[in-house]
PDB file of C-alpha atoms and ligand atoms in Angstrom:
ATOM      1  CA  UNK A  13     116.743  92.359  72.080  1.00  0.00           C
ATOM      2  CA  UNK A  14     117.944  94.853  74.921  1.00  0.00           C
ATOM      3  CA  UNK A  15     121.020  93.148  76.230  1.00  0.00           C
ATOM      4  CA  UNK A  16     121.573  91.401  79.671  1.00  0.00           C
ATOM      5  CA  UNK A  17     121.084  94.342  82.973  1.00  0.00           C
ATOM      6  CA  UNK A  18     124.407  93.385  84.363  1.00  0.00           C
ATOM      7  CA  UNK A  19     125.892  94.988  80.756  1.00  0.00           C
ATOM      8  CA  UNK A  20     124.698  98.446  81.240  1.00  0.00           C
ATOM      9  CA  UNK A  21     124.663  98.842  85.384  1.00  0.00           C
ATOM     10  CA  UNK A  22     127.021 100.830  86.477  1.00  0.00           C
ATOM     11  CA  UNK A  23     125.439 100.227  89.973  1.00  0.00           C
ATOM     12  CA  UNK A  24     122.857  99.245  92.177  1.00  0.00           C
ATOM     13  CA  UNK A  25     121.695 102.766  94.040  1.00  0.00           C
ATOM     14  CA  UNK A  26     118.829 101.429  95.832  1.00  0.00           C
ATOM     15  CA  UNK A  27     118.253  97.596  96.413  1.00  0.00           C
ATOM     16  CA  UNK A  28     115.470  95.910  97.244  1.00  0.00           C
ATOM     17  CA  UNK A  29     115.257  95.413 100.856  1.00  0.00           C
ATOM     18  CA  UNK A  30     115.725  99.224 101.316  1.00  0.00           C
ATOM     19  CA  UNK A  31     112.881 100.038  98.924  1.00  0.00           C
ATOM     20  CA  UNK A  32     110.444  97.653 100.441  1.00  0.00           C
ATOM     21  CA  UNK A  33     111.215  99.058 104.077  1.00  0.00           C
ATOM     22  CA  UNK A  34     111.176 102.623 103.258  1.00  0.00           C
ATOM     23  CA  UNK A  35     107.534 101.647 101.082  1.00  0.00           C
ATOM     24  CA  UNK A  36     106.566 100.390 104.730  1.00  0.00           C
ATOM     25  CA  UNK A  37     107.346 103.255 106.019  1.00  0.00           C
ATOM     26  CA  UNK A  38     105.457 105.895 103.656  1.00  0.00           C
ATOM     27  CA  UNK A  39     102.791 103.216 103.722  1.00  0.00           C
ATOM     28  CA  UNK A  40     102.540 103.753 107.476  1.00  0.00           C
ATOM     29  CA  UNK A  41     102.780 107.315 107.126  1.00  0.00           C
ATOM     30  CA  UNK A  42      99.515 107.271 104.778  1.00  0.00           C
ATOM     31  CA  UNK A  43      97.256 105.051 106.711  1.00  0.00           C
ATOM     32  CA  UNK A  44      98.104 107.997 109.444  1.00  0.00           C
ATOM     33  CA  UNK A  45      97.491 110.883 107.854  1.00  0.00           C
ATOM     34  CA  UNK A  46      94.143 109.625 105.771  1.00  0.00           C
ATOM     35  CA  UNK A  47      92.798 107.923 108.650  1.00  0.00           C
ATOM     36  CA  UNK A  48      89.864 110.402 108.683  1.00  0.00           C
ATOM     37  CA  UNK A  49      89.472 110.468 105.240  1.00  0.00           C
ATOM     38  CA  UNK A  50      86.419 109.763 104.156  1.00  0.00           C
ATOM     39  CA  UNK A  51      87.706 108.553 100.284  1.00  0.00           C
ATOM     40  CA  UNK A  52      91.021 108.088  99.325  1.00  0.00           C
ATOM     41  CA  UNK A  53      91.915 107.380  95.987  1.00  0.00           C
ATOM     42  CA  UNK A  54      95.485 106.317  94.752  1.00  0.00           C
ATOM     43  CA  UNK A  55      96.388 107.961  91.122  1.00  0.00           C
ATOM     44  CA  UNK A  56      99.585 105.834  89.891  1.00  0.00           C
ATOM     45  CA  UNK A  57     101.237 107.594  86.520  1.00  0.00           C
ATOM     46  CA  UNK A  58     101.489 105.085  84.095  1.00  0.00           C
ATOM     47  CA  UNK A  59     103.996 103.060  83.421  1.00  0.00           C
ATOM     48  CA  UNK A  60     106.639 103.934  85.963  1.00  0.00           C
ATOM     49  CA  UNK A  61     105.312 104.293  88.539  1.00  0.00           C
ATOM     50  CA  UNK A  62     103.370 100.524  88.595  1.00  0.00           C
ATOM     51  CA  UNK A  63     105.971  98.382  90.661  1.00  0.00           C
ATOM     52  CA  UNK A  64     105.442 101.305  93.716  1.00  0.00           C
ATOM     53  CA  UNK A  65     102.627 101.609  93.911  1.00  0.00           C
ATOM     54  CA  UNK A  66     101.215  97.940  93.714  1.00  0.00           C
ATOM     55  CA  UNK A  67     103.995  97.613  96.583  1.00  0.00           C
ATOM     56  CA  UNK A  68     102.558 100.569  98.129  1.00  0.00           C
ATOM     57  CA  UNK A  69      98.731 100.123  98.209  1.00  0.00           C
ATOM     58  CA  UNK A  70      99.866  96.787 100.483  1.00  0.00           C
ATOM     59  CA  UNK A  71     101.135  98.656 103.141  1.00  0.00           C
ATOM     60  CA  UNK A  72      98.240 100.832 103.243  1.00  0.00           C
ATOM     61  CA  UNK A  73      95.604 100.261 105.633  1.00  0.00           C
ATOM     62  CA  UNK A  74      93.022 102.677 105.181  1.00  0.00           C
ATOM     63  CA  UNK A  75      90.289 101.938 102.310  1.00  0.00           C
ATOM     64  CA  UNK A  76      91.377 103.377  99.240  1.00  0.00           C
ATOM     65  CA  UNK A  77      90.645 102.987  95.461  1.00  0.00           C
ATOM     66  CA  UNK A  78      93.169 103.065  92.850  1.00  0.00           C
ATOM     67  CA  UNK A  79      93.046 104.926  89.133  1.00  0.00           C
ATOM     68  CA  UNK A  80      95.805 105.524  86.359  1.00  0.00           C
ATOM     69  CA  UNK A  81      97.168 108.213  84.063  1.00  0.00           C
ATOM     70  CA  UNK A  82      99.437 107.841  81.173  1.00  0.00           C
ATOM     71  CA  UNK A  83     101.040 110.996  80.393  1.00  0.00           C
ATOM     72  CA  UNK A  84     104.290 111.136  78.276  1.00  0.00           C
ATOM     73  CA  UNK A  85     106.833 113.956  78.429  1.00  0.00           C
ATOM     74  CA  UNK A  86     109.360 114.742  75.660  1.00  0.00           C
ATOM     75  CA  UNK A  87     113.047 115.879  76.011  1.00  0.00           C
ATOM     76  CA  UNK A  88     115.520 118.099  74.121  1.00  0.00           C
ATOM     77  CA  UNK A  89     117.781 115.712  75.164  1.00  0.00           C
ATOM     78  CA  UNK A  90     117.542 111.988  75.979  1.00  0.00           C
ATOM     79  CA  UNK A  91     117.925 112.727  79.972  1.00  0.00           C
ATOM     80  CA  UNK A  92     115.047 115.811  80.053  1.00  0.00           C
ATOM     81  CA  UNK A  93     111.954 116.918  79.578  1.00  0.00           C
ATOM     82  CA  UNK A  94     111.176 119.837  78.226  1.00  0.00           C
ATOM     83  CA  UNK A  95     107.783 120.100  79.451  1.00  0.00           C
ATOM     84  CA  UNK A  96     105.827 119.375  76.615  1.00  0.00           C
ATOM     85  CA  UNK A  97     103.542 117.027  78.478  1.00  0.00           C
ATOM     86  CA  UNK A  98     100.470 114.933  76.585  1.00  0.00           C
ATOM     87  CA  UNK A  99      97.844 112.960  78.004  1.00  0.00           C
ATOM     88  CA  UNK A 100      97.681 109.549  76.780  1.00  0.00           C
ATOM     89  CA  UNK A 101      95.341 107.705  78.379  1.00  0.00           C
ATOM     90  CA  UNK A 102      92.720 109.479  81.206  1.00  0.00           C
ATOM     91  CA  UNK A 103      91.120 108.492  84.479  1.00  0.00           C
ATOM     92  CA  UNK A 104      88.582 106.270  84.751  1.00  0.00           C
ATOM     93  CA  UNK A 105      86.338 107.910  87.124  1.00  0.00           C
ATOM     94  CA  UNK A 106      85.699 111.645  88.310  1.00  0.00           C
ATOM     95  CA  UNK A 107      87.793 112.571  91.444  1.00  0.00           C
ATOM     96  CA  UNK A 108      84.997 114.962  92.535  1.00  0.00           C
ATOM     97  CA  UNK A 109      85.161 115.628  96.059  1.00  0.00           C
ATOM     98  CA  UNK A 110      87.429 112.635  96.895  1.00  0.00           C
ATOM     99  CA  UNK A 111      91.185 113.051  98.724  1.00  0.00           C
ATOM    100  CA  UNK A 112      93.654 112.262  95.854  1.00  0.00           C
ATOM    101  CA  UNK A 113      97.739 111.133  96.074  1.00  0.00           C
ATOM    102  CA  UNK A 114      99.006 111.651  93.146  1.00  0.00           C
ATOM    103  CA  UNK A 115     101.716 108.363  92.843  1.00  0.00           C
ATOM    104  CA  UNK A 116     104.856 108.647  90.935  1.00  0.00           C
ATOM    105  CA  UNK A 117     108.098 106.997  90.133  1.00  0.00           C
ATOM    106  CA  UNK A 118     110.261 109.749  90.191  1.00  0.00           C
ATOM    107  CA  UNK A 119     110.431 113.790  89.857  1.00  0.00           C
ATOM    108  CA  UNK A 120     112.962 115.197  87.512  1.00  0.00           C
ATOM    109  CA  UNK A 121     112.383 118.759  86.257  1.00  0.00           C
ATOM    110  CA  UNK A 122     108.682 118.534  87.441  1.00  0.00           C
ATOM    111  CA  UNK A 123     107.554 119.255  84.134  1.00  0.00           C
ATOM    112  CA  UNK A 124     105.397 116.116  83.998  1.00  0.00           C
ATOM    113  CA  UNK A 125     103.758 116.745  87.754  1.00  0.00           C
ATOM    114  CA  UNK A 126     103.134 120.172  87.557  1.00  0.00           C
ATOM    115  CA  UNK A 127     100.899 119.461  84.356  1.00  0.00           C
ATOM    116  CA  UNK A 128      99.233 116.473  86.277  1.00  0.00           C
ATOM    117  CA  UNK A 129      98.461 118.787  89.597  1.00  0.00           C
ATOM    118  CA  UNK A 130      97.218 121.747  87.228  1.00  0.00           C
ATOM    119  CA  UNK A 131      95.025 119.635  85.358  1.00  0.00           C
ATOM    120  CA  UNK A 132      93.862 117.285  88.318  1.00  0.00           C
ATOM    121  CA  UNK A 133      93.215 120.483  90.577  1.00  0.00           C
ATOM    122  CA  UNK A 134      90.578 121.558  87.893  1.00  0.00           C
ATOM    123  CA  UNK A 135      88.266 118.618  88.782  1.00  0.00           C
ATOM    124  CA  UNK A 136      87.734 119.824  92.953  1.00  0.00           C
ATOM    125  CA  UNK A 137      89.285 117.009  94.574  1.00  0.00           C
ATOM    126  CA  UNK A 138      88.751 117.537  98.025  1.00  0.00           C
ATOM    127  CA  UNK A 139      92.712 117.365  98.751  1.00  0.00           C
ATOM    128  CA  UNK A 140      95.376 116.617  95.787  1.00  0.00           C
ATOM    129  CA  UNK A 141      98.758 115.333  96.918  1.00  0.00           C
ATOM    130  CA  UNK A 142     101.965 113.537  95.852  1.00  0.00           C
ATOM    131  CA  UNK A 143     103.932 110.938  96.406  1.00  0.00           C
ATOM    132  CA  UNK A 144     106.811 109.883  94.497  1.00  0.00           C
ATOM    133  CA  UNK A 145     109.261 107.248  94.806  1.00  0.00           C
ATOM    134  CA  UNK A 146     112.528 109.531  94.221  1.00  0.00           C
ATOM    135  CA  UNK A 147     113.359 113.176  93.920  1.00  0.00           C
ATOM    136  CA  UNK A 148     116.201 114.007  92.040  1.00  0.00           C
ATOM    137  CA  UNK A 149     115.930 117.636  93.534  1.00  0.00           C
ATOM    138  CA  UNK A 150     118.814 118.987  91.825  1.00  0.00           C
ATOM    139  CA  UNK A 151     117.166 119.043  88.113  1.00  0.00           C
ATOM    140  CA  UNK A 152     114.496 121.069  89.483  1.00  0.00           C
ATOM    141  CA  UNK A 153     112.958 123.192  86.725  1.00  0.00           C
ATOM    142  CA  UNK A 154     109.198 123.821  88.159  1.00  0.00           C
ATOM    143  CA  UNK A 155     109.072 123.614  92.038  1.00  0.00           C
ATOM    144  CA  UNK A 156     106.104 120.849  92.703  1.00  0.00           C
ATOM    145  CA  UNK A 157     105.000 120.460  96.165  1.00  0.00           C
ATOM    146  CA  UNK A 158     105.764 117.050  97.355  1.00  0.00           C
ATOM    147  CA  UNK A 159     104.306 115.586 100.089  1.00  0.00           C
ATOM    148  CA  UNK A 160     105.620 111.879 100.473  1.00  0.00           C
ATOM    149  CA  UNK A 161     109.375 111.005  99.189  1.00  0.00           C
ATOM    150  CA  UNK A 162     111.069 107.237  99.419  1.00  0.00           C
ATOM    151  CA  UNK A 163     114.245 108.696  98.462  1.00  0.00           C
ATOM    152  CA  UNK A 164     116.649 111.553  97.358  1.00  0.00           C
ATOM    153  CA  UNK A 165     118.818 110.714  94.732  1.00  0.00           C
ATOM    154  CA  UNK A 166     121.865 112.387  92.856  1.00  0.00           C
ATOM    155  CA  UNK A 167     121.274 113.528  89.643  1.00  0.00           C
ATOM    156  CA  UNK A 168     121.901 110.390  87.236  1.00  0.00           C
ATOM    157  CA  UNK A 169     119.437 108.136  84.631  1.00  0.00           C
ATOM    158  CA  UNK A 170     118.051 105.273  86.787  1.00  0.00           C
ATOM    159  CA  UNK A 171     116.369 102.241  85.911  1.00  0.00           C
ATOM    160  CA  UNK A 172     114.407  98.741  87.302  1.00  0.00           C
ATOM    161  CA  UNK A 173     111.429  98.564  90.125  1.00  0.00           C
ATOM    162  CA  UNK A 174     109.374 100.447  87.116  1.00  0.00           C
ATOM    163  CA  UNK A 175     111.822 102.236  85.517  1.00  0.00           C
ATOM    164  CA  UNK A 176     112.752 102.061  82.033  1.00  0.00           C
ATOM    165  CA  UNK A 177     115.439 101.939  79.271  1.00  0.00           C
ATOM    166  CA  UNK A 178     113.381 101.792  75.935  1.00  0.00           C
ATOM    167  CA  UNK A 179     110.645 100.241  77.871  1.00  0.00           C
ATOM    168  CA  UNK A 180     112.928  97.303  79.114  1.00  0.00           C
ATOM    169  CA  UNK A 181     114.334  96.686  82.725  1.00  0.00           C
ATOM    170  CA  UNK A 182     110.719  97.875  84.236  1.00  0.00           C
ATOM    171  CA  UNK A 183     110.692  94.376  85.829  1.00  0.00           C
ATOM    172  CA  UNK A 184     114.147  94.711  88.233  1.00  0.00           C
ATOM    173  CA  UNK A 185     113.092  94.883  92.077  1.00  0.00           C
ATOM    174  CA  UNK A 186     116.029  97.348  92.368  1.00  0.00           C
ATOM    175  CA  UNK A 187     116.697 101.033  91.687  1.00  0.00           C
ATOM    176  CA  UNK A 188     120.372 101.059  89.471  1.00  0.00           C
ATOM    177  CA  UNK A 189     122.572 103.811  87.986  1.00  0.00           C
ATOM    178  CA  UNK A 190     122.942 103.208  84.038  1.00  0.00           C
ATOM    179  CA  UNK A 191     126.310 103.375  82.960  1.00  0.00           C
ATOM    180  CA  UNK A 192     127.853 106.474  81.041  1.00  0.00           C
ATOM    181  CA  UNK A 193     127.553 106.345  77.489  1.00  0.00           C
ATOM    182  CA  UNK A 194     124.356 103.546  77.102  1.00  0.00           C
ATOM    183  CA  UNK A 195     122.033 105.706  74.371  1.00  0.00           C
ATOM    184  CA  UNK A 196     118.653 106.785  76.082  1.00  0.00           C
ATOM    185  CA  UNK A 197     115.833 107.668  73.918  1.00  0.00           C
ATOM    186  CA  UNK A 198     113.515 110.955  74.236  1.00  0.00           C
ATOM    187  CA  UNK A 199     110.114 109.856  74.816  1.00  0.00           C
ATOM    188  CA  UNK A 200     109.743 109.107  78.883  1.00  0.00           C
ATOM    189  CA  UNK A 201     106.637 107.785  80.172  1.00  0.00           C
TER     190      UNK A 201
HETATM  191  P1  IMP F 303     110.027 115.354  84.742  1.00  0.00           P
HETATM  192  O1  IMP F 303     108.844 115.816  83.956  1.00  0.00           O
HETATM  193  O2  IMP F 303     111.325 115.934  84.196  1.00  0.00           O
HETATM  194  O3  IMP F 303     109.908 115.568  86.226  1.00  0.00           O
HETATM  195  O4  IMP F 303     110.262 113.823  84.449  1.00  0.00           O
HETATM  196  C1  IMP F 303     109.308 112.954  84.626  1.00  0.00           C
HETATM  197  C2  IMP F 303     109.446 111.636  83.934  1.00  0.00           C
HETATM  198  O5  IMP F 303     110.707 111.416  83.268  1.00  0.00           O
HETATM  199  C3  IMP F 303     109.366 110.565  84.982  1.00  0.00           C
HETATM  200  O6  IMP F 303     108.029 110.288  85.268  1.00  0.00           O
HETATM  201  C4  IMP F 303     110.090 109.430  84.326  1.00  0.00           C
HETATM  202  O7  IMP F 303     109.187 108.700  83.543  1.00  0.00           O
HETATM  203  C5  IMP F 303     111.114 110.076  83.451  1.00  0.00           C
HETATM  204  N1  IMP F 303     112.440 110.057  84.074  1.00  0.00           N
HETATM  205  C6  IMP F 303     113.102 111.088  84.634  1.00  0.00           C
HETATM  206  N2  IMP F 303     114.296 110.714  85.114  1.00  0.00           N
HETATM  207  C7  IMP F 303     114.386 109.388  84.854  1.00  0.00           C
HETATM  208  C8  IMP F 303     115.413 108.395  85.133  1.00  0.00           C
HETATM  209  O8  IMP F 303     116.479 108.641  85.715  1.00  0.00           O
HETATM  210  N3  IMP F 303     115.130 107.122  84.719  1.00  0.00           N
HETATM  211  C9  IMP F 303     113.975 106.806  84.075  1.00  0.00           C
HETATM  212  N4  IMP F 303     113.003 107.683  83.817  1.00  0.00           N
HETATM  213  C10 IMP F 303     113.204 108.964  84.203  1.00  0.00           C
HETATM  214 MG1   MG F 304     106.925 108.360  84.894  1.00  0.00          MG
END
């Protein structure tokens, strides 16, 4: 059993109130700019990135379908990944002429999104965009073009609203800062 949150927060970075009105905002940003859009299809990146974008869709007001991929990364070490990047489960249905955004938890190296846009831009989408719930700029490895951002953050492990420590946590409405020294595992997905 993973022991209690409160034993391995160090802090709360982003609580829950702020998440929900900055997901308003990027929400009202979207209906904006896909107004015109004639299909708009929401690809969330399994399993982080779940918590957003169910949040997300709701403050969306354009019609728009949704569709998942798993894709899991490996690090060297427990807090990066080295871009080996694997697909582990695949879309649904062809994106073929439809406007895709791309919807993920958070951008670390870019490793993980730069494999997504490469292999996603393969398929002609008519436009192929992200949007990701933090950027933790300073890790930058591969430069990814981001359109949409909820938040900058400094460069330490977070976890909760999706998030995970060995899969646990996921369920936290809260972004928090894991305390120095709790062991992290090299698989991220
Ligand atoms: P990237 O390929 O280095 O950009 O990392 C992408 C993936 O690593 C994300 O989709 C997350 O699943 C995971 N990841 C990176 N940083 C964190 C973190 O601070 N907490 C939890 N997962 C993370
Ligand atoms: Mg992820």
């Amino acid at each position: 059993m993973p022991p209690p949150y409160q034993d391995i927060l160090d802090h709360i970075l982003i609580d829950s109130e702020r998440l929900q009105r900055r997901i308003a905002e990027i929400g009202n940003e979207i209906s904006e700019d896909y107004r015109d859009a004639h299909s708009l299809v929401m690809i969330g990146i399994l399993k982080g990135s779940t918590l957003f974008l169910a949040d997300l869709m709701r403050q969306i007001r354009v019609p728009h379908m949704i569709d998942f991929l798993a894709i899991s990364s490996y690090g060297s070490g427990a807090r990066a990944s080295s871009g080996v990047v694997r697909i582990l489960m695949d879309l649904r249905a062809p994106i073929e002429g439809q406007h895709v955004l791309i919807v993920e938890d958070i951008i670390d190296s870019g490793y993980t999104l730069d494999y997504v846009l490469r292999l996603l831009s393969t398929q002609q989408p008519a436009s192929l965009s992200i949007c990701t719930l933090l950027d933790k700029a300073d890790r930058r490895e591969v430069e990814v073009p981001i359109k949409y951002v909820g938040f900058q953050i400094p460069n330490a492990f977070v976890f909760g609203y999706g998030l995970d420590i060995d899969e646990y946590y996921r369920n936290l409405p809260f972004i928090g800062v894991v305390k120095d020294g709790v062991n992290l595992t090299q698989e991220h997905e």
